[in-house]
Tab-separated table of C-alpha atoms in Angstrom:
chain	number	residue	atom	x	y	z
G	7	MET	CA	91.863	104.571	-82.388
G	8	GLU	CA	93.169	101.073	-81.711
G	9	THR	CA	94.376	100.712	-85.294
G	10	VAL	CA	96.058	104.124	-85.349
G	11	PHE	CA	97.799	103.538	-82.057
G	12	ARG	CA	99.021	100.083	-82.989
G	13	LEU	CA	100.451	101.428	-86.253
G	14	GLU	CA	101.941	104.653	-84.928
G	15	SER	CA	102.995	103.951	-81.335
G	16	PRO	CA	106.383	102.342	-82.160
G	17	ARG	CA	107.482	105.390	-84.180
G	18	VAL	CA	106.181	107.823	-81.570
G	19	ILE	CA	107.866	105.930	-78.718
G	20	ALA	CA	111.129	105.905	-80.677
G	21	GLY	CA	110.892	109.634	-81.386
G	22	VAL	CA	110.143	110.500	-77.753
G	23	ALA	CA	112.885	108.186	-76.476
G	24	ARG	CA	115.379	110.217	-78.491
G	25	ILE	CA	114.401	113.240	-76.365
G	26	VAL	CA	114.008	111.768	-72.885
G	27	ARG	CA	116.653	109.019	-73.265
G	28	ASP	CA	114.496	106.578	-71.315
G	29	ILE	CA	112.327	103.924	-72.968
G	30	GLY	CA	110.031	103.439	-69.972
G	31	ILE	CA	109.345	107.171	-69.645
G	32	ALA	CA	108.849	107.440	-73.411
G	33	GLU	CA	106.185	104.747	-73.345
G	34	GLU	CA	104.355	106.502	-70.488
G	35	ILE	CA	104.398	109.810	-72.371
G	36	VAL	CA	102.994	108.179	-75.485
G	37	GLN	CA	100.225	106.631	-73.387
G	38	ASP	CA	99.419	110.144	-72.159
G	39	ALA	CA	99.251	111.324	-75.782
G	40	LEU	CA	96.790	108.521	-76.525
G	41	VAL	CA	94.604	109.647	-73.614
G	42	ALA	CA	94.651	113.166	-75.050
G	43	ALA	CA	93.599	111.792	-78.431
G	44	LEU	CA	90.730	109.859	-76.829
G	45	GLU	CA	89.547	113.118	-75.265
G	46	ARG	CA	89.927	115.400	-78.294
G	47	TRP	CA	89.347	113.374	-81.435
G	48	PRO	CA	85.711	112.450	-80.706
G	49	ARG	CA	85.043	116.170	-80.194
G	50	ASP	CA	87.292	117.783	-82.820
G	51	GLY	CA	87.507	115.000	-85.377
G	52	VAL	CA	90.359	112.703	-86.366
G	53	PRO	CA	93.351	114.712	-87.703
G	54	ASP	CA	94.375	114.328	-91.331
G	55	ASN	CA	97.669	112.835	-90.117
G	56	PRO	CA	96.974	111.016	-86.829
G	57	GLY	CA	100.576	109.840	-86.499
G	58	ALA	CA	101.962	113.373	-86.758
G	59	TRP	CA	99.388	114.577	-84.197
G	60	LEU	CA	100.439	111.873	-81.725
G	61	MET	CA	104.116	112.598	-82.363
G	62	ALA	CA	103.693	116.348	-81.824
G	63	THR	CA	101.596	115.892	-78.676
G	64	ALA	CA	103.968	113.346	-77.171
G	65	ARG	CA	107.024	115.431	-78.058
G	66	HIS	CA	105.611	118.552	-76.432
G	67	ARG	CA	104.780	116.589	-73.302
G	68	ALA	CA	108.297	115.154	-73.289
G	69	VAL	CA	109.867	118.600	-73.527
G	70	ASP	CA	107.634	119.929	-70.731
G	71	LEU	CA	108.384	116.919	-68.572
G	72	VAL	CA	112.148	117.189	-69.001
G	73	ARG	CA	112.029	120.874	-68.129
G	74	ARG	CA	109.609	120.686	-65.244
G	75	ARG	CA	110.393	117.689	-63.096
G	76	GLU	CA	113.398	117.586	-60.813
G	77	ASN	CA	113.700	113.850	-61.380
G	78	TYR	CA	114.937	114.602	-64.878
G	79	ALA	CA	117.536	117.194	-63.868
G	80	ARG	CA	120.333	114.999	-65.141
G	81	LYS	CA	118.692	114.611	-68.537
G	82	LEU	CA	117.998	118.343	-68.653
G	83	ALA	CA	121.680	119.046	-68.004
G	84	GLU	CA	122.613	116.807	-70.923
G	85	ILE	CA	120.247	118.224	-73.502
G	86	GLY	CA	118.790	121.387	-71.951
G	87	ARG	CA	120.640	124.088	-73.921
G	88	ASP	CA	119.867	122.619	-77.308
G	89	LEU	CA	116.636	120.809	-76.493
G	90	GLN	CA	114.621	122.665	-79.086
G	91	ALA	CA	117.275	122.053	-81.737
G	92	ALA	CA	117.204	118.321	-80.958
G	93	VAL	CA	113.431	118.100	-81.449
G	94	PRO	CA	112.496	116.599	-84.833
G	95	PRO	CA	110.284	118.720	-87.110
G	96	GLU	CA	106.498	118.422	-87.032
G	97	GLU	CA	106.485	116.743	-90.436
G	98	PRO	CA	109.813	114.964	-91.037
G	99	ALA	CA	110.993	115.684	-94.563
G	100	ASP	CA	112.839	112.384	-94.701
G	101	PRO	CA	110.958	109.272	-93.521
G	102	GLY	CA	114.371	107.731	-92.881
G	103	ASP	CA	114.652	109.942	-89.793
G	104	ILE	CA	111.792	108.003	-88.230
G	105	ASP	CA	113.247	104.697	-89.363
G	106	ASP	CA	116.588	105.596	-87.764
G	107	ASP	CA	114.765	106.188	-84.489
G	108	LEU	CA	113.115	102.785	-84.795
G	109	LEU	CA	116.492	101.182	-85.395
G	110	ARG	CA	117.921	102.959	-82.332
G	111	LEU	CA	114.971	101.663	-80.346
G	112	VAL	CA	115.687	98.081	-81.435
G	113	PHE	CA	119.395	98.247	-80.579
G	114	THR	CA	118.725	99.985	-77.266
G	115	ALA	CA	116.213	97.356	-76.205
G	116	CYS	CA	118.735	94.671	-77.227
G	117	HIS	CA	121.493	95.972	-74.952
G	118	PRO	CA	123.745	93.280	-73.374
G	119	VAL	CA	122.678	94.315	-69.857
G	120	LEU	CA	119.415	92.476	-70.604
G	121	SER	CA	118.976	88.755	-71.103
G	122	ASP	CA	118.238	87.554	-74.627
G	123	GLN	CA	114.614	86.796	-73.766
G	124	ALA	CA	114.131	90.176	-72.083
G	125	ARG	CA	115.590	91.995	-75.097
G	126	ILE	CA	113.211	90.329	-77.518
G	127	ALA	CA	110.153	90.705	-75.278
G	128	LEU	CA	110.798	94.415	-74.676
G	129	THR	CA	111.341	95.241	-78.327
G	130	LEU	CA	108.275	93.284	-79.418
G	131	ARG	CA	106.267	95.274	-76.885
G	132	LEU	CA	107.627	98.677	-77.886
G	133	LEU	CA	108.360	98.304	-81.579
G	134	GLY	CA	105.852	95.687	-82.646
G	135	GLY	CA	102.999	96.970	-80.526
G	136	LEU	CA	102.269	93.398	-79.422
G	137	THR	CA	100.341	92.735	-76.241
G	138	THR	CA	101.909	90.776	-73.418
G	139	ALA	CA	99.666	87.820	-74.283
G	140	GLU	CA	100.807	87.824	-77.906
G	141	ILE	CA	104.462	87.890	-76.882
G	142	ALA	CA	103.864	85.046	-74.428
G	143	ARG	CA	102.321	83.012	-77.221
G	144	ALA	CA	105.278	83.690	-79.506
G	145	PHE	CA	107.673	82.594	-76.756
G	146	LEU	CA	105.533	79.625	-75.653
G	147	THR	CA	105.925	81.173	-72.172
G	148	PRO	CA	103.376	82.033	-69.425
G	149	GLU	CA	102.003	85.565	-69.707
G	150	PRO	CA	103.012	86.678	-66.145
G	151	THR	CA	106.610	85.688	-66.928
G	152	ILE	CA	106.651	87.925	-70.015
G	153	ALA	CA	105.090	90.824	-68.081
G	154	GLN	CA	107.805	90.582	-65.428
G	155	ARG	CA	110.539	90.481	-68.074
G	156	ILE	CA	109.285	93.647	-69.706
G	157	VAL	CA	109.010	95.586	-66.439
G	158	ARG	CA	112.440	94.467	-65.267
G	159	ALA	CA	113.993	95.244	-68.638
G	160	LYS	CA	112.763	98.852	-68.535
G	161	ARG	CA	114.042	99.287	-64.997
G	162	THR	CA	117.435	97.833	-65.902
G	163	LEU	CA	117.880	100.118	-68.915
G	164	ALA	CA	117.004	103.151	-66.775
G	165	ALA	CA	119.245	102.093	-63.886
G	166	LYS	CA	122.208	101.421	-66.193
G	167	ASN	CA	121.653	104.707	-68.058
G	168	VAL	CA	121.775	102.907	-71.419
G	169	ALA	CA	122.275	105.354	-74.298
G	170	PHE	CA	119.602	105.595	-76.982
G	171	GLU	CA	121.843	104.897	-79.964
G	172	VAL	CA	122.870	102.474	-82.696
G	173	PRO	CA	126.161	100.967	-81.464
G	174	TYR	CA	129.276	100.448	-83.559
G	175	GLY	CA	132.034	97.861	-83.795
G	176	PRO	CA	132.050	94.840	-81.454
G	177	ASP	CA	129.137	96.211	-79.431
G	178	ARG	CA	126.919	96.150	-82.525
G	179	GLU	CA	127.945	92.579	-83.356
G	180	ALA	CA	127.157	91.484	-79.787
G	181	ARG	CA	123.574	92.742	-80.099
G	182	LEU	CA	122.938	91.682	-83.680
G	183	GLY	CA	121.565	88.209	-82.924
G	184	SER	CA	118.842	89.556	-80.682
G	185	VAL	CA	118.021	92.340	-83.130
G	186	LEU	CA	117.526	89.810	-85.935
G	187	ASP	CA	115.365	87.625	-83.678
G	188	VAL	CA	113.222	90.620	-82.768
G	189	ILE	CA	112.611	91.601	-86.378
G	190	TYR	CA	111.833	87.993	-87.296
G	191	LEU	CA	109.317	87.544	-84.481
G	192	ILE	CA	107.603	90.827	-85.341
G	193	PHE	CA	107.237	89.663	-88.940
G	194	ASN	CA	105.912	86.274	-87.832
G	195	GLU	CA	103.238	87.893	-85.690
G	196	GLY	CA	102.081	89.833	-88.737
G	197	TYR	CA	102.395	86.835	-91.050
G	198	ALA	CA	100.296	84.513	-88.856
G	199	ALA	CA	98.702	86.365	-85.941
G	200	THR	CA	98.690	84.382	-82.706
G	201	ALA	CA	95.334	85.755	-81.588
G	202	GLY	CA	92.374	87.821	-82.727
G	203	ASP	CA	89.996	87.714	-85.662
G	204	ASP	CA	92.516	88.392	-88.445
G	205	TRP	CA	94.913	85.843	-89.901
G	206	LEU	CA	97.285	88.538	-91.197
G	207	ARG	CA	98.500	91.803	-89.638
G	208	PRO	CA	100.160	93.472	-92.643
G	209	GLY	CA	101.394	96.490	-90.672
G	210	LEU	CA	103.713	94.325	-88.571
G	211	CYS	CA	105.050	92.588	-91.683
G	212	GLU	CA	105.746	95.937	-93.311
G	213	ASP	CA	107.521	97.290	-90.225
G	214	ALA	CA	109.694	94.181	-89.917
G	215	LEU	CA	110.524	94.129	-93.625
G	216	ARG	CA	111.476	97.802	-93.588
G	217	LEU	CA	113.725	97.275	-90.560
G	218	ALA	CA	115.378	94.273	-92.192
G	219	ARG	CA	116.128	96.333	-95.294
G	220	LEU	CA	117.483	99.182	-93.195
G	221	LEU	CA	119.692	96.811	-91.242
G	222	ALA	CA	120.993	95.273	-94.469
G	223	GLY	CA	122.024	98.742	-95.624
G	224	LEU	CA	123.634	99.433	-92.265
G	225	MET	CA	125.597	96.151	-92.151
G	226	PRO	CA	126.230	95.188	-95.805
G	227	LYS	CA	128.962	92.623	-94.999
G	228	GLU	CA	126.925	90.607	-92.480
G	229	PRO	CA	125.432	87.497	-94.184
G	230	GLU	CA	122.780	86.836	-91.541
G	231	VAL	CA	121.353	90.338	-92.017
G	232	HIS	CA	120.960	89.688	-95.738
G	233	GLY	CA	119.639	86.220	-94.934
G	234	LEU	CA	116.896	87.672	-92.764
G	235	ALA	CA	116.046	90.288	-95.390
G	236	ALA	CA	115.823	87.554	-98.050
G	237	LEU	CA	113.636	85.368	-95.838
G	238	LEU	CA	111.176	88.183	-95.141
G	239	GLU	CA	111.066	89.200	-98.820
G	240	PHE	CA	110.200	85.625	-99.821
G	241	GLN	CA	107.605	85.227	-97.070
G	242	ALA	CA	106.005	88.607	-97.759
G	243	SER	CA	105.700	87.724	-101.449
G	244	ARG	CA	103.044	85.127	-100.535
G	245	ALA	CA	100.858	87.483	-98.511
G	246	PRO	CA	98.316	88.267	-101.303
G	247	ALA	CA	97.569	84.548	-101.699
G	248	ARG	CA	97.467	83.605	-98.014
G	249	THR	CA	93.853	84.635	-97.455
G	250	GLY	CA	90.664	84.246	-99.439
G	251	PRO	CA	88.126	86.982	-100.256
G	252	ASP	CA	86.517	86.523	-96.834
G	253	GLY	CA	89.840	86.707	-94.978
G	254	ALA	CA	89.986	82.971	-94.308
G	255	PRO	CA	93.479	81.395	-94.332
G	256	VAL	CA	94.640	79.604	-97.481
G	257	LEU	CA	97.208	76.869	-96.891
G	258	LEU	CA	100.455	76.847	-98.877
G	259	LYS	CA	99.425	73.840	-100.973
G	260	ASP	CA	96.176	75.571	-101.996
G	261	GLN	CA	97.568	79.024	-102.788
G	262	ASN	CA	97.335	80.569	-106.248
G	263	ARG	CA	101.025	81.164	-106.913
G	264	ARG	CA	100.256	83.602	-109.694
G	265	ARG	CA	99.275	86.003	-106.891
G	266	TRP	CA	102.715	85.807	-105.296
G	267	SER	CA	104.660	89.038	-105.727
G	268	ARG	CA	107.381	88.504	-108.316
G	269	LEU	CA	108.969	91.799	-107.287
G	270	LEU	CA	109.453	90.654	-103.683
G	271	ILE	CA	110.707	87.260	-104.865
G	272	ALA	CA	113.291	89.028	-107.046
G	273	ARG	CA	114.347	91.143	-104.071
G	274	GLY	CA	114.655	87.976	-101.984
G	275	ILE	CA	116.837	86.300	-104.590
G	276	THR	CA	119.105	89.352	-104.667
G	277	ALA	CA	119.398	89.472	-100.871
G	278	LEU	CA	120.086	85.725	-100.691
G	279	GLY	CA	122.834	86.155	-103.281
G	280	ARG	CA	124.463	88.797	-101.108
G	281	ALA	CA	124.234	86.492	-98.089
G	282	ASP	CA	125.764	83.589	-100.000
G	283	ALA	CA	128.639	85.787	-101.186
G	284	ALA	CA	129.528	86.570	-97.580
G	285	SER	CA	129.104	83.022	-96.220
G	286	THR	CA	131.425	80.036	-95.977
G	287	LYS	CA	129.847	76.817	-97.189
G	288	PHE	CA	129.059	73.812	-95.050
G	289	SER	CA	131.490	70.915	-94.695
G	290	THR	CA	130.723	67.792	-96.703
G	291	SER	CA	130.708	65.796	-93.450
G	292	PRO	CA	127.112	65.325	-92.222
G	293	GLY	CA	126.231	67.581	-89.316
G	294	GLU	CA	129.611	69.318	-89.225
G	295	VAL	CA	129.383	73.113	-89.289
G	296	LEU	CA	132.400	75.176	-90.252
G	297	PRO	CA	133.054	78.598	-88.694
G	298	GLY	CA	131.387	81.236	-90.801
G	299	ALA	CA	129.013	78.699	-92.395
G	300	PRO	CA	125.544	79.926	-93.391
G	301	GLY	CA	123.560	80.878	-90.326
G	302	PRO	CA	119.944	80.081	-89.446
G	303	TYR	CA	118.423	82.968	-91.392
G	304	VAL	CA	120.435	82.249	-94.535
G	305	LEU	CA	119.301	78.603	-94.376
G	306	GLN	CA	115.662	79.554	-93.799
G	307	ALA	CA	115.876	81.948	-96.725
G	308	ALA	CA	117.234	79.123	-98.890
G	309	ILE	CA	114.239	76.992	-97.870
G	310	ALA	CA	111.870	79.834	-98.748
G	311	ALA	CA	113.640	80.203	-102.090
G	312	CYS	CA	112.827	76.559	-102.908
G	313	HIS	CA	109.140	77.388	-102.514
G	314	ALA	CA	109.489	80.611	-104.508
G	315	HIS	CA	111.085	78.813	-107.460
G	316	ALA	CA	108.403	76.099	-107.633
G	317	TYR	CA	105.406	76.613	-109.927
G	318	SER	CA	103.233	74.354	-107.774
G	319	TYR	CA	103.235	72.704	-104.363
G	320	GLU	CA	103.921	69.284	-105.881
G	321	GLU	CA	106.838	70.539	-108.023
G	322	THR	CA	108.677	71.880	-104.947
G	323	ASP	CA	112.130	70.385	-104.423
G	324	TRP	CA	111.187	68.722	-101.151
G	325	ALA	CA	114.377	66.650	-101.002
G	326	ALA	CA	116.444	69.849	-101.018
G	327	ILE	CA	114.223	71.313	-98.303
G	328	VAL	CA	114.723	68.216	-96.137
G	329	THR	CA	118.495	68.611	-96.534
G	330	LEU	CA	118.348	72.313	-95.672
G	331	TYR	CA	116.261	71.609	-92.568
G	332	GLY	CA	118.871	69.045	-91.531
G	333	LEU	CA	121.571	71.689	-91.819
G	334	LEU	CA	119.388	74.149	-89.934
G	335	ALA	CA	118.851	71.625	-87.132
G	336	ALA	CA	122.633	71.182	-86.869
G	337	ARG	CA	123.198	74.929	-86.811
G	338	SER	CA	120.276	75.918	-84.577
G	339	PRO	CA	118.608	72.902	-82.877
G	340	SER	CA	114.920	73.419	-82.116
G	341	PRO	CA	111.812	71.214	-81.810
G	342	VAL	CA	110.006	73.622	-84.136
G	343	VAL	CA	112.711	73.100	-86.774
G	344	GLU	CA	112.282	69.337	-86.381
G	345	LEU	CA	108.522	69.698	-86.804
G	346	ASN	CA	109.021	71.662	-90.008
G	347	ARG	CA	111.521	69.078	-91.223
G	348	ALA	CA	108.918	66.385	-90.627
G	349	VAL	CA	106.501	68.217	-92.921
G	350	ALA	CA	109.145	68.289	-95.659
G	351	VAL	CA	109.906	64.589	-95.080
G	352	SER	CA	106.210	63.817	-95.530
G	353	MET	CA	106.340	65.313	-99.008
G	354	ALA	CA	109.683	63.791	-99.984
G	355	GLU	CA	109.305	60.322	-98.440
G	356	GLY	CA	105.650	59.966	-97.468
G	357	PRO	CA	103.487	60.545	-94.370
G	358	GLY	CA	104.595	57.334	-92.604
G	359	PRO	CA	108.233	58.294	-91.928
G	360	ALA	CA	107.135	61.827	-91.104
G	361	LEU	CA	104.627	60.617	-88.508
G	362	GLU	CA	107.415	58.782	-86.682
G	363	LEU	CA	109.366	62.059	-86.475
G	364	VAL	CA	106.316	63.953	-85.205
G	365	ASP	CA	105.481	61.322	-82.588
G	366	ALA	CA	109.056	61.600	-81.294
G	367	LEU	CA	108.397	65.294	-80.611
G	368	ALA	CA	105.254	64.692	-78.533
G	369	ALA	CA	107.210	64.764	-75.256
G	370	GLU	CA	108.933	68.091	-75.987
G	371	PRO	CA	107.892	70.540	-73.223
G	372	ALA	CA	108.141	73.532	-75.576
G	373	LEU	CA	105.556	71.957	-77.906
G	374	ARG	CA	103.093	70.897	-75.228
G	375	ASP	CA	100.647	73.731	-76.040
G	376	TYR	CA	101.895	74.388	-79.573
G	377	HIS	CA	98.851	73.997	-81.801
G	378	LEU	CA	100.847	73.211	-84.944
G	379	LEU	CA	102.053	69.899	-83.488
G	380	PRO	CA	98.571	68.283	-83.452
G	381	SER	CA	97.751	70.137	-86.680
G	382	VAL	CA	100.695	68.536	-88.510
G	383	ARG	CA	99.957	65.168	-86.907
G	384	GLY	CA	96.321	65.427	-87.996
G	385	ASP	CA	97.360	66.105	-91.567
G	386	LEU	CA	99.686	63.098	-91.621
G	387	LEU	CA	97.039	60.811	-90.110
G	388	ALA	CA	94.479	61.989	-92.659
G	389	ARG	CA	96.865	61.206	-95.506
G	390	LEU	CA	97.348	57.736	-94.034
G	391	GLY	CA	93.576	57.192	-93.985
G	392	ARG	CA	93.332	57.245	-90.173
G	393	THR	CA	90.566	59.840	-90.270
G	394	ALA	CA	89.102	59.315	-86.802
G	395	GLN	CA	92.473	59.976	-85.179
G	396	ALA	CA	93.096	62.870	-87.557
G	397	ARG	CA	89.798	64.465	-86.571
G	398	ALA	CA	90.748	64.324	-82.884
G	399	GLU	CA	94.110	65.956	-83.626
G	400	PHE	CA	92.546	68.790	-85.626
G	401	GLU	CA	90.019	69.408	-82.843
G	402	ARG	CA	92.848	69.485	-80.298
G	403	ALA	CA	94.775	71.958	-82.449
G	404	ALA	CA	91.672	74.143	-82.776
G	405	ALA	CA	91.317	74.217	-78.991
G	406	LEU	CA	94.925	75.347	-78.588
G	407	THR	CA	95.020	78.190	-81.117
G	408	ARG	CA	93.897	81.696	-80.130
G	409	ASN	CA	93.393	82.940	-83.670
G	410	GLU	CA	89.752	82.728	-84.682
G	411	ARG	CA	90.484	82.321	-88.399
G	412	GLU	CA	92.890	79.489	-87.729
G	413	ARG	CA	90.432	77.840	-85.358
G	414	GLN	CA	87.755	77.854	-88.065
G	415	LEU	CA	90.181	76.326	-90.564
G	416	LEU	CA	91.171	73.529	-88.174
G	417	LEU	CA	87.561	72.761	-87.275
G	418	ALA	CA	86.706	72.608	-90.971
G	419	ARG	CA	89.480	70.071	-91.488
G	420	ALA	CA	88.122	68.057	-88.558
G	421	GLN	CA	84.686	68.044	-90.204
G	422	GLU	CA	86.220	66.849	-93.465
G	423	CYS	CA	87.700	63.896	-91.588
G	424	ALA	CA	84.300	63.158	-90.055
G	425	ARG	CA	82.716	63.064	-93.515
C-alpha cells in the first residue's frame, strides 16, 4: 500500500486537481481514496491496476464533492454543465494526458504568489510524494518550518484562486526557475535518498526524468531546460552501478562503468548539445558572466559529461571539472558547490589544497548538519594518512545521515581507518 500510494499519488492528485481546481482539496480527496483502498483491498484483493482504481475512486469523490457541498458552488458554476465531459477516462489512452496534469501541477505549485522556498516544498510534497522530514533534509531546514510553508502555500493558492494550468509567455518564464529546481530536487531524492533503508528510490528518478523531458519538449529554445534534462540523463545512466547486489551504495570511484547506460549517456549528450546551441559562452575574464551565459544546470550537465566520457575514475578530466565548478560558483554561489569543487581539486591537485578549501567551509551555517562535509573531510584526511582524524570525521558523518545504507557505508570507512 505504501509503495503504491507513493508511486501513484502525484498523478492522482494532479488528475483530481484538474477537476476541483484546488490543490489542497485534491490532496484531501486522494487521502480519502487511500482510506477506501485500506478498507477494501484487504477484503477484495489488490486491483490489477491499483493506480487506475485510486484515480477512479478519487475522481468520483471529487465529482460528488463539487456537486454536493455549498462551499464549492463557485467551482460548480465554472464546470458544472460539462463536468462529466471534463472527467478523464477510466483508462487514459494516452499516458501523456497524465503527464500534462503533472506538469500543470508543477507550474501551479510554482506560482509567483508563493515564495521560492514554498513553491519547491509544496511541489516536492505533492508531486514527489516526499514526507515533510525528507523535504526538510533536502532544504537543510527545520521540519516545522517546512510544514508551515506547505500549509501556508496551499491556503495562498486557494485564497488567490490560482488557475490549474501551464502558463504561457512571460508568466511561464517567471516560474521556470522554481520548476527546474523542483524537478532537480525530486531527482536527487531518488538518486540518493535522505532517509530510510534504501539508497535509491528509482520511482522518483523516473518521474523527474520524465518531467524534464516533457519540459524540454514544451520549451525547446530554453537552454536551462535542456541543461537539466542532460544532467538527469547523465546521472540516471549511473544508477545500475550505484548499488551492489545487496543494495549497498557503491561510490563513484568504485563503480563498474560498463554498467552505465550508454543509451542515457547518448541522450544526455544530445540534450547538452541543444543547451549549448542556445547558450552564450562565458567571457574570457575570470569570474565574469555574460548575459545569456550557460546557467547552473548547463554547467552541472557539462560536469556530468566529463564523468560520462571517462573510462575510469582516474582518467576523468578533473582539471576541466575544477574549471567548470569555478564557473558554476560564479554563476550560482553555494557552499555545496564549493564542497564539490574541493573534491575535484583533491583529484586534480591533491588532498592537501582540497582540505584547506573544506576547512574554510566549516563555519558555513548551511553545512552545519550536512553529513557530506565531514564525509569529504574524512576522505581527504585518510588520503593524507591522518587516519585517526579521518575515523572521527566518518563517524560524525554517519551520525548525521538519516539513510541507513549510507550510515553503514560511512561506519565501514571509519573501521577501515581504525585498521
